[in-house]
Amino acid sequence: MKFALISDIHANLPALEAVLQDIEGRNVDATYHLGDLVGYAPWANEVIERLRRDGISGVAGNYDSTVATDYKHCGCRYEDPRQEELSHLSYAWTREHVSPENKHWLGSLPFRIDLRPLGGHTAGPTLTLIHGNQTLNTVYVTEDRSDDFLGKMGAGLGARAGDIIAFGHTHLPYHRVVNDIHFVNTGSVGRPKDGDWRAGYVVLDLGPEKPSVEFVRVEYDVKKAAAGIRASTLPAEFADYLETGGKVSPGR
Ligand SMILES: [Fe+2]
């Protein structure tokens, strides 16, 4: 059973369209999203509507649940005052532009999804989809977290040896195995932060043997995405960010 896992699309419709087209050629059994559908780019409603039209289910990212509930901030991390300001601008823009119907739909997304592709009548494996960690969708589960941290996360989700936990939020892909539980960060479709501007997602193949995890990068029309941001009332820095894969040099 083969799954495509797409996370952190962040209103980047050109990136989403390229990824969905790439997935079409890969003979996957199902596609799921891991949240953060909106924020930082102008196609928030269009991204939501494309996923709804294609019947792609998924979990609520911090951006989705905070926009849905008109919470006071998006739960995003920032490292300096300018980043904080940009974060607030993106959040205010998104709250203002996502339609009431789409906000309501964002609010209906589950916090986690458990899949038992080989059958719920057998012991496993279980594939659990979340955005952050087991308690909050705002927690950054970065690759440098300790084995103890990941062990607690696995236990908190009720995972057992051989299970897979897939998540996003950090926009930095990786695969680690702790206590024989697979922790897969799928990276980001619409706002990568690893210096590679191409859209990122994961194809996960779950067979009777151990899972195979493929990190895929897809070229898309990043110029179109950047131009869309610059033509909107969003800060132009978000366009620079996409073009550099999150490595905007200071002063640019
Ligand atoms: Fe995100």
PDB file of C-alpha atoms and ligand atoms in Angstrom:
ATOM      1  CA  MET A   1       0.000   0.000   0.000  1.00  0.00           C
ATOM      2  CA  LYS A   2       1.537   3.228  -1.196  1.00  0.00           C
ATOM      3  CA  PHE A   3       0.710   6.671   0.219  1.00  0.00           C
ATOM      4  CA  ALA A   4       1.656  10.181  -0.880  1.00  0.00           C
ATOM      5  CA  LEU A   5       1.997  12.504   2.138  1.00  0.00           C
ATOM      6  CA  ILE A   6       1.929  16.230   1.464  1.00  0.00           C
ATOM      7  CA  SER A   7       2.413  18.831   4.175  1.00  0.00           C
ATOM      8  CA  ASP A   8       2.750  22.574   4.707  1.00  0.00           C
ATOM      9  CA  ILE A   9       1.342  23.668   1.354  1.00  0.00           C
ATOM     10  CA  HIS A  10       0.885  27.201   2.724  1.00  0.00           C
ATOM     11  CA  ALA A  11      -1.414  28.571   0.028  1.00  0.00           C
ATOM     12  CA  ASN A  12       1.141  27.904  -2.714  1.00  0.00           C
ATOM     13  CA  LEU A  13      -1.157  26.678  -5.505  1.00  0.00           C
ATOM     14  CA  PRO A  14       1.537  26.374  -8.226  1.00  0.00           C
ATOM     15  CA  ALA A  15       3.571  24.072  -5.930  1.00  0.00           C
ATOM     16  CA  LEU A  16       0.492  22.009  -4.992  1.00  0.00           C
ATOM     17  CA  GLU A  17      -0.530  21.567  -8.629  1.00  0.00           C
ATOM     18  CA  ALA A  18       2.957  20.358  -9.595  1.00  0.00           C
ATOM     19  CA  VAL A  19       3.056  17.908  -6.683  1.00  0.00           C
ATOM     20  CA  LEU A  20      -0.402  16.493  -7.437  1.00  0.00           C
ATOM     21  CA  GLN A  21       0.635  16.017 -11.054  1.00  0.00           C
ATOM     22  CA  ASP A  22       3.810  14.216  -9.968  1.00  0.00           C
ATOM     23  CA  ILE A  23       1.759  11.984  -7.645  1.00  0.00           C
ATOM     24  CA  GLU A  24      -0.530  11.036 -10.548  1.00  0.00           C
ATOM     25  CA  GLY A  25       2.365   9.258 -12.251  1.00  0.00           C
ATOM     26  CA  ARG A  26       3.376   7.251  -9.171  1.00  0.00           C
ATOM     27  CA  ASN A  27       0.518   4.818  -8.806  1.00  0.00           C
ATOM     28  CA  VAL A  28      -0.174   5.623  -5.144  1.00  0.00           C
ATOM     29  CA  ASP A  29      -3.227   4.197  -3.369  1.00  0.00           C
ATOM     30  CA  ALA A  30      -4.098   7.367  -1.451  1.00  0.00           C
ATOM     31  CA  THR A  31      -2.883  10.908  -0.810  1.00  0.00           C
ATOM     32  CA  TYR A  32      -3.157  12.631   2.577  1.00  0.00           C
ATOM     33  CA  HIS A  33      -2.175  16.103   3.721  1.00  0.00           C
ATOM     34  CA  LEU A  34      -0.538  16.851   7.064  1.00  0.00           C
ATOM     35  CA  GLY A  35      -1.862  20.373   7.547  1.00  0.00           C
ATOM     36  CA  ASP A  36      -0.844  24.010   7.184  1.00  0.00           C
ATOM     37  CA  LEU A  37      -2.827  24.533   4.013  1.00  0.00           C
ATOM     38  CA  VAL A  38      -2.805  28.326   4.265  1.00  0.00           C
ATOM     39  CA  GLY A  39      -0.556  31.287   5.168  1.00  0.00           C
ATOM     40  CA  TYR A  40       2.307  33.172   3.412  1.00  0.00           C
ATOM     41  CA  ALA A  41       0.896  33.045  -0.153  1.00  0.00           C
ATOM     42  CA  PRO A  42      -2.304  34.334  -1.756  1.00  0.00           C
ATOM     43  CA  TRP A  43      -4.019  31.104  -2.913  1.00  0.00           C
ATOM     44  CA  ALA A  44      -5.476  30.029   0.451  1.00  0.00           C
ATOM     45  CA  ASN A  45      -9.035  29.440  -0.783  1.00  0.00           C
ATOM     46  CA  GLU A  46      -7.830  27.881  -4.030  1.00  0.00           C
ATOM     47  CA  VAL A  47      -5.619  25.358  -2.197  1.00  0.00           C
ATOM     48  CA  ILE A  48      -8.447  24.383   0.141  1.00  0.00           C
ATOM     49  CA  GLU A  49     -10.870  24.051  -2.757  1.00  0.00           C
ATOM     50  CA  ARG A  50      -8.471  21.910  -4.809  1.00  0.00           C
ATOM     51  CA  LEU A  51      -7.975  19.480  -1.895  1.00  0.00           C
ATOM     52  CA  ARG A  52     -11.711  19.347  -1.259  1.00  0.00           C
ATOM     53  CA  ARG A  53     -12.420  18.746  -4.932  1.00  0.00           C
ATOM     54  CA  ASP A  54      -9.829  15.959  -5.132  1.00  0.00           C
ATOM     55  CA  GLY A  55     -11.131  14.389  -1.896  1.00  0.00           C
ATOM     56  CA  ILE A  56      -7.728  14.627  -0.168  1.00  0.00           C
ATOM     57  CA  SER A  57      -8.181  14.206   3.600  1.00  0.00           C
ATOM     58  CA  GLY A  58      -5.724  15.243   6.241  1.00  0.00           C
ATOM     59  CA  VAL A  59      -5.071  16.747   9.648  1.00  0.00           C
ATOM     60  CA  ALA A  60      -5.213  20.292  11.016  1.00  0.00           C
ATOM     61  CA  GLY A  61      -1.950  22.222  11.096  1.00  0.00           C
ATOM     62  CA  ASN A  62      -1.480  25.102  13.509  1.00  0.00           C
ATOM     63  CA  TYR A  63      -2.275  27.574  10.715  1.00  0.00           C
ATOM     64  CA  ASP A  64      -5.505  25.757   9.894  1.00  0.00           C
ATOM     65  CA  SER A  65      -6.813  25.504  13.444  1.00  0.00           C
ATOM     66  CA  THR A  66      -5.870  29.082  14.399  1.00  0.00           C
ATOM     67  CA  VAL A  67      -7.412  30.588  11.238  1.00  0.00           C
ATOM     68  CA  ALA A  68     -10.512  28.422  11.727  1.00  0.00           C
ATOM     69  CA  THR A  69     -11.030  29.672  15.280  1.00  0.00           C
ATOM     70  CA  ASP A  70      -9.800  33.266  14.725  1.00  0.00           C
ATOM     71  CA  TYR A  71      -7.202  32.667  17.439  1.00  0.00           C
ATOM     72  CA  LYS A  72      -4.965  35.598  18.403  1.00  0.00           C
ATOM     73  CA  HIS A  73      -1.828  34.245  16.676  1.00  0.00           C
ATOM     74  CA  CYS A  74      -0.837  31.365  14.393  1.00  0.00           C
ATOM     75  CA  GLY A  75       1.467  29.598  16.858  1.00  0.00           C
ATOM     76  CA  CYS A  76       4.410  30.163  14.505  1.00  0.00           C
ATOM     77  CA  ARG A  77       8.001  30.544  15.676  1.00  0.00           C
ATOM     78  CA  TYR A  78      10.091  33.599  14.807  1.00  0.00           C
ATOM     79  CA  GLU A  79      13.718  34.394  15.488  1.00  0.00           C
ATOM     80  CA  ASP A  80      13.850  38.201  15.290  1.00  0.00           C
ATOM     81  CA  PRO A  81      11.509  41.228  15.398  1.00  0.00           C
ATOM     82  CA  ARG A  82      11.177  41.452  11.576  1.00  0.00           C
ATOM     83  CA  GLN A  83      10.236  37.772  11.365  1.00  0.00           C
ATOM     84  CA  GLU A  84       7.674  38.359  14.118  1.00  0.00           C
ATOM     85  CA  GLU A  85       6.206  41.280  12.195  1.00  0.00           C
ATOM     86  CA  LEU A  86       6.059  39.227   8.954  1.00  0.00           C
ATOM     87  CA  SER A  87       4.444  36.347  10.804  1.00  0.00           C
ATOM     88  CA  HIS A  88       1.683  38.639  12.105  1.00  0.00           C
ATOM     89  CA  LEU A  89       1.161  40.189   8.650  1.00  0.00           C
ATOM     90  CA  SER A  90       0.752  36.784   7.028  1.00  0.00           C
ATOM     91  CA  TYR A  91      -1.644  35.617   9.708  1.00  0.00           C
ATOM     92  CA  ALA A  92      -3.792  38.768   9.573  1.00  0.00           C
ATOM     93  CA  TRP A  93      -3.902  38.596   5.748  1.00  0.00           C
ATOM     94  CA  THR A  94      -4.921  34.945   5.807  1.00  0.00           C
ATOM     95  CA  ARG A  95      -7.631  35.440   8.432  1.00  0.00           C
ATOM     96  CA  GLU A  96      -9.019  38.270   6.353  1.00  0.00           C
ATOM     97  CA  HIS A  97      -8.998  36.384   3.033  1.00  0.00           C
ATOM     98  CA  VAL A  98     -10.061  32.809   3.829  1.00  0.00           C
ATOM     99  CA  SER A  99     -13.795  32.570   3.186  1.00  0.00           C
ATOM    100  CA  PRO A 100     -16.131  31.829   6.114  1.00  0.00           C
ATOM    101  CA  GLU A 101     -17.067  28.518   4.502  1.00  0.00           C
ATOM    102  CA  ASN A 102     -13.421  27.501   4.135  1.00  0.00           C
ATOM    103  CA  LYS A 103     -12.641  28.559   7.729  1.00  0.00           C
ATOM    104  CA  HIS A 104     -15.471  26.334   8.863  1.00  0.00           C
ATOM    105  CA  TRP A 105     -14.040  23.458   6.817  1.00  0.00           C
ATOM    106  CA  LEU A 106     -10.535  24.038   8.279  1.00  0.00           C
ATOM    107  CA  GLY A 107     -12.140  23.737  11.712  1.00  0.00           C
ATOM    108  CA  SER A 108     -13.508  20.322  10.778  1.00  0.00           C
ATOM    109  CA  LEU A 109     -10.059  18.785  10.122  1.00  0.00           C
ATOM    110  CA  PRO A 110      -9.067  16.069  12.607  1.00  0.00           C
ATOM    111  CA  PHE A 111      -6.035  16.454  14.898  1.00  0.00           C
ATOM    112  CA  ARG A 112      -4.705  13.006  13.929  1.00  0.00           C
ATOM    113  CA  ILE A 113      -5.518  10.220  11.516  1.00  0.00           C
ATOM    114  CA  ASP A 114      -4.599   6.555  12.051  1.00  0.00           C
ATOM    115  CA  LEU A 115      -4.343   4.233   9.063  1.00  0.00           C
ATOM    116  CA  ARG A 116      -4.090   0.449   9.209  1.00  0.00           C
ATOM    117  CA  PRO A 117      -3.414  -0.395   5.588  1.00  0.00           C
ATOM    118  CA  LEU A 118      -2.836  -4.091   6.250  1.00  0.00           C
ATOM    119  CA  GLY A 119      -6.091  -4.402   8.199  1.00  0.00           C
ATOM    120  CA  GLY A 120      -7.367  -3.348  11.637  1.00  0.00           C
ATOM    121  CA  HIS A 121      -7.859  -7.014  12.540  1.00  0.00           C
ATOM    122  CA  THR A 122      -4.083  -7.554  12.639  1.00  0.00           C
ATOM    123  CA  ALA A 123      -1.505  -6.083  15.009  1.00  0.00           C
ATOM    124  CA  GLY A 124      -0.092  -3.509  12.620  1.00  0.00           C
ATOM    125  CA  PRO A 125       1.608  -1.527  11.342  1.00  0.00           C
ATOM    126  CA  THR A 126      -0.244   1.707  12.058  1.00  0.00           C
ATOM    127  CA  LEU A 127       0.532   4.870  10.144  1.00  0.00           C
ATOM    128  CA  THR A 128      -0.310   7.915  12.263  1.00  0.00           C
ATOM    129  CA  LEU A 129      -0.597  11.346  10.651  1.00  0.00           C
ATOM    130  CA  ILE A 130      -0.230  14.495  12.749  1.00  0.00           C
ATOM    131  CA  HIS A 131       1.109  18.005  12.161  1.00  0.00           C
ATOM    132  CA  GLY A 132       3.314  18.755  15.212  1.00  0.00           C
ATOM    133  CA  ASN A 133       3.434  16.277  18.075  1.00  0.00           C
ATOM    134  CA  GLN A 134       0.948  14.227  20.109  1.00  0.00           C
ATOM    135  CA  THR A 135      -0.332  17.113  22.243  1.00  0.00           C
ATOM    136  CA  LEU A 136      -0.135  20.246  20.069  1.00  0.00           C
ATOM    137  CA  ASN A 137       0.139  21.067  16.380  1.00  0.00           C
ATOM    138  CA  THR A 138       2.510  23.936  17.262  1.00  0.00           C
ATOM    139  CA  VAL A 139       5.401  21.794  18.595  1.00  0.00           C
ATOM    140  CA  TYR A 140       8.427  21.644  16.274  1.00  0.00           C
ATOM    141  CA  VAL A 141       9.705  18.060  16.119  1.00  0.00           C
ATOM    142  CA  THR A 142      13.088  18.837  14.597  1.00  0.00           C
ATOM    143  CA  GLU A 143      15.650  16.254  13.548  1.00  0.00           C
ATOM    144  CA  ASP A 144      17.917  17.088  16.498  1.00  0.00           C
ATOM    145  CA  ARG A 145      15.325  16.078  19.106  1.00  0.00           C
ATOM    146  CA  SER A 146      16.632  13.425  21.516  1.00  0.00           C
ATOM    147  CA  ASP A 147      15.729   9.753  21.304  1.00  0.00           C
ATOM    148  CA  ASP A 148      13.980  10.255  24.638  1.00  0.00           C
ATOM    149  CA  PHE A 149      11.789  13.032  23.168  1.00  0.00           C
ATOM    150  CA  LEU A 150      10.821  10.889  20.162  1.00  0.00           C
ATOM    151  CA  GLY A 151      10.296   7.859  22.417  1.00  0.00           C
ATOM    152  CA  LYS A 152       7.809   9.853  24.505  1.00  0.00           C
ATOM    153  CA  MET A 153       6.102  11.092  21.357  1.00  0.00           C
ATOM    154  CA  GLY A 154       5.722   7.513  20.140  1.00  0.00           C
ATOM    155  CA  ALA A 155       4.375   6.360  23.488  1.00  0.00           C
ATOM    156  CA  GLY A 156       2.020   9.367  23.657  1.00  0.00           C
ATOM    157  CA  LEU A 157       0.546   8.360  20.306  1.00  0.00           C
ATOM    158  CA  GLY A 158       0.243   4.712  21.345  1.00  0.00           C
ATOM    159  CA  ALA A 159       2.740   3.626  18.672  1.00  0.00           C
ATOM    160  CA  ARG A 160       4.348   0.185  18.760  1.00  0.00           C
ATOM    161  CA  ALA A 161       7.413  -1.333  17.104  1.00  0.00           C
ATOM    162  CA  GLY A 162       7.039  -1.217  13.331  1.00  0.00           C
ATOM    163  CA  ASP A 163       4.599   1.709  13.332  1.00  0.00           C
ATOM    164  CA  ILE A 164       5.116   4.923  11.403  1.00  0.00           C
ATOM    165  CA  ILE A 165       4.436   8.453  12.603  1.00  0.00           C
ATOM    166  CA  ALA A 166       4.352  11.067   9.845  1.00  0.00           C
ATOM    167  CA  PHE A 167       4.302  14.791  10.553  1.00  0.00           C
ATOM    168  CA  GLY A 168       5.365  18.171   9.173  1.00  0.00           C
ATOM    169  CA  HIS A 169       5.475  21.692  10.670  1.00  0.00           C
ATOM    170  CA  THR A 170       9.272  22.222  10.574  1.00  0.00           C
ATOM    171  CA  HIS A 171       9.440  22.265   6.730  1.00  0.00           C
ATOM    172  CA  LEU A 172      12.646  20.178   6.976  1.00  0.00           C
ATOM    173  CA  PRO A 173      12.353  16.550   5.860  1.00  0.00           C
ATOM    174  CA  TYR A 174      13.964  13.605   7.680  1.00  0.00           C
ATOM    175  CA  HIS A 175      13.459   9.978   8.700  1.00  0.00           C
ATOM    176  CA  ARG A 176      14.570   8.615  12.072  1.00  0.00           C
ATOM    177  CA  VAL A 177      13.916   5.300  13.798  1.00  0.00           C
ATOM    178  CA  VAL A 178      13.644   5.203  17.597  1.00  0.00           C
ATOM    179  CA  ASN A 179      12.433   2.112  19.524  1.00  0.00           C
ATOM    180  CA  ASP A 180      11.723   0.572  16.099  1.00  0.00           C
ATOM    181  CA  ILE A 181       9.140   3.307  15.440  1.00  0.00           C
ATOM    182  CA  HIS A 182       9.608   5.323  12.248  1.00  0.00           C
ATOM    183  CA  PHE A 183       9.430   9.120  12.560  1.00  0.00           C
ATOM    184  CA  VAL A 184       8.995  10.709   9.139  1.00  0.00           C
ATOM    185  CA  ASN A 185       8.959  14.455   8.670  1.00  0.00           C
ATOM    186  CA  THR A 186       7.584  14.947   5.179  1.00  0.00           C
ATOM    187  CA  GLY A 187       9.014  18.445   4.608  1.00  0.00           C
ATOM    188  CA  SER A 188       6.993  21.153   2.887  1.00  0.00           C
ATOM    189  CA  VAL A 189       5.201  21.400  -0.449  1.00  0.00           C
ATOM    190  CA  GLY A 190       4.819  25.164  -0.543  1.00  0.00           C
ATOM    191  CA  ARG A 191       7.483  26.709   1.695  1.00  0.00           C
ATOM    192  CA  PRO A 192      10.629  24.567   2.054  1.00  0.00           C
ATOM    193  CA  LYS A 193      13.248  25.827   4.518  1.00  0.00           C
ATOM    194  CA  ASP A 194      16.213  23.626   3.578  1.00  0.00           C
ATOM    195  CA  GLY A 195      17.629  25.856   0.834  1.00  0.00           C
ATOM    196  CA  ASP A 196      16.027  23.805  -1.964  1.00  0.00           C
ATOM    197  CA  TRP A 197      13.166  25.759  -3.541  1.00  0.00           C
ATOM    198  CA  ARG A 198      11.531  22.674  -5.090  1.00  0.00           C
ATOM    199  CA  ALA A 199       8.286  21.390  -3.589  1.00  0.00           C
ATOM    200  CA  GLY A 200       8.833  18.473  -1.197  1.00  0.00           C
ATOM    201  CA  TYR A 201       6.682  15.497  -0.231  1.00  0.00           C
ATOM    202  CA  VAL A 202       6.970  11.823   0.689  1.00  0.00           C
ATOM    203  CA  VAL A 203       5.926   8.561  -0.926  1.00  0.00           C
ATOM    204  CA  LEU A 204       5.580   5.908   1.766  1.00  0.00           C
ATOM    205  CA  ASP A 205       5.346   2.259   0.790  1.00  0.00           C
ATOM    206  CA  LEU A 206       4.023  -0.013   3.525  1.00  0.00           C
ATOM    207  CA  GLY A 207       4.470  -3.668   2.837  1.00  0.00           C
ATOM    208  CA  PRO A 208       4.994  -6.726   5.021  1.00  0.00           C
ATOM    209  CA  GLU A 209       8.669  -5.716   5.323  1.00  0.00           C
ATOM    210  CA  LYS A 210       9.911  -2.445   6.796  1.00  0.00           C
ATOM    211  CA  PRO A 211       8.439   0.699   5.231  1.00  0.00           C
ATOM    212  CA  SER A 212      10.180   2.438   2.367  1.00  0.00           C
ATOM    213  CA  VAL A 213      10.283   6.220   2.605  1.00  0.00           C
ATOM    214  CA  GLU A 214      11.041   8.230  -0.519  1.00  0.00           C
ATOM    215  CA  PHE A 215      11.627  11.974  -0.211  1.00  0.00           C
ATOM    216  CA  VAL A 216      10.529  13.532  -3.496  1.00  0.00           C
ATOM    217  CA  ARG A 217      11.352  17.033  -4.782  1.00  0.00           C
ATOM    218  CA  VAL A 218       9.387  18.520  -7.635  1.00  0.00           C
ATOM    219  CA  GLU A 219      10.254  21.545  -9.753  1.00  0.00           C
ATOM    220  CA  TYR A 220       7.348  23.926 -10.115  1.00  0.00           C
ATOM    221  CA  ASP A 221       6.712  27.412 -11.470  1.00  0.00           C
ATOM    222  CA  VAL A 222       8.288  29.230  -8.514  1.00  0.00           C
ATOM    223  CA  LYS A 223       8.427  32.455 -10.555  1.00  0.00           C
ATOM    224  CA  LYS A 224       4.634  32.352 -10.888  1.00  0.00           C
ATOM    225  CA  ALA A 225       4.262  31.766  -7.141  1.00  0.00           C
ATOM    226  CA  ALA A 226       6.650  34.630  -6.345  1.00  0.00           C
ATOM    227  CA  ALA A 227       4.908  36.954  -8.829  1.00  0.00           C
ATOM    228  CA  GLY A 228       1.539  36.117  -7.249  1.00  0.00           C
ATOM    229  CA  ILE A 229       2.866  37.079  -3.831  1.00  0.00           C
ATOM    230  CA  ARG A 230       4.432  40.319  -5.130  1.00  0.00           C
ATOM    231  CA  ALA A 231       1.169  41.252  -6.873  1.00  0.00           C
ATOM    232  CA  SER A 232      -0.779  40.720  -3.632  1.00  0.00           C
ATOM    233  CA  THR A 233      -0.732  42.794  -0.469  1.00  0.00           C
ATOM    234  CA  LEU A 234       1.387  40.161   1.281  1.00  0.00           C
ATOM    235  CA  PRO A 235       4.994  41.157   2.146  1.00  0.00           C
ATOM    236  CA  ALA A 236       7.357  40.678  -0.833  1.00  0.00           C
ATOM    237  CA  GLU A 237       9.811  38.891   1.502  1.00  0.00           C
ATOM    238  CA  PHE A 238       7.617  35.793   1.191  1.00  0.00           C
ATOM    239  CA  ALA A 239       8.413  35.686  -2.540  1.00  0.00           C
ATOM    240  CA  ASP A 240      12.185  35.889  -1.835  1.00  0.00           C
ATOM    241  CA  TYR A 241      11.724  33.104   0.687  1.00  0.00           C
ATOM    242  CA  LEU A 242      10.173  30.741  -1.884  1.00  0.00           C
ATOM    243  CA  GLU A 243      12.819  31.492  -4.499  1.00  0.00           C
ATOM    244  CA  THR A 244      15.663  30.675  -2.104  1.00  0.00           C
ATOM    245  CA  GLY A 245      14.118  27.711  -0.294  1.00  0.00           C
ATOM    246  CA  GLY A 246      14.029  29.716   2.929  1.00  0.00           C
ATOM    247  CA  LYS A 247      17.635  30.945   2.747  1.00  0.00           C
ATOM    248  CA  VAL A 248      17.075  34.652   2.133  1.00  0.00           C
ATOM    249  CA  SER A 249      20.358  36.424   2.798  1.00  0.00           C
ATOM    250  CA  PRO A 250      20.198  39.300   5.275  1.00  0.00           C
ATOM    251  CA  GLY A 251      19.653  42.646   3.601  1.00  0.00           C
ATOM    252  CA  ARG A 252      18.052  41.148   0.513  1.00  0.00           C
TER     253      ARG A 252
HETATM  254 FE    FE B   1       3.943  25.179   8.304  1.00  0.00          FE
END
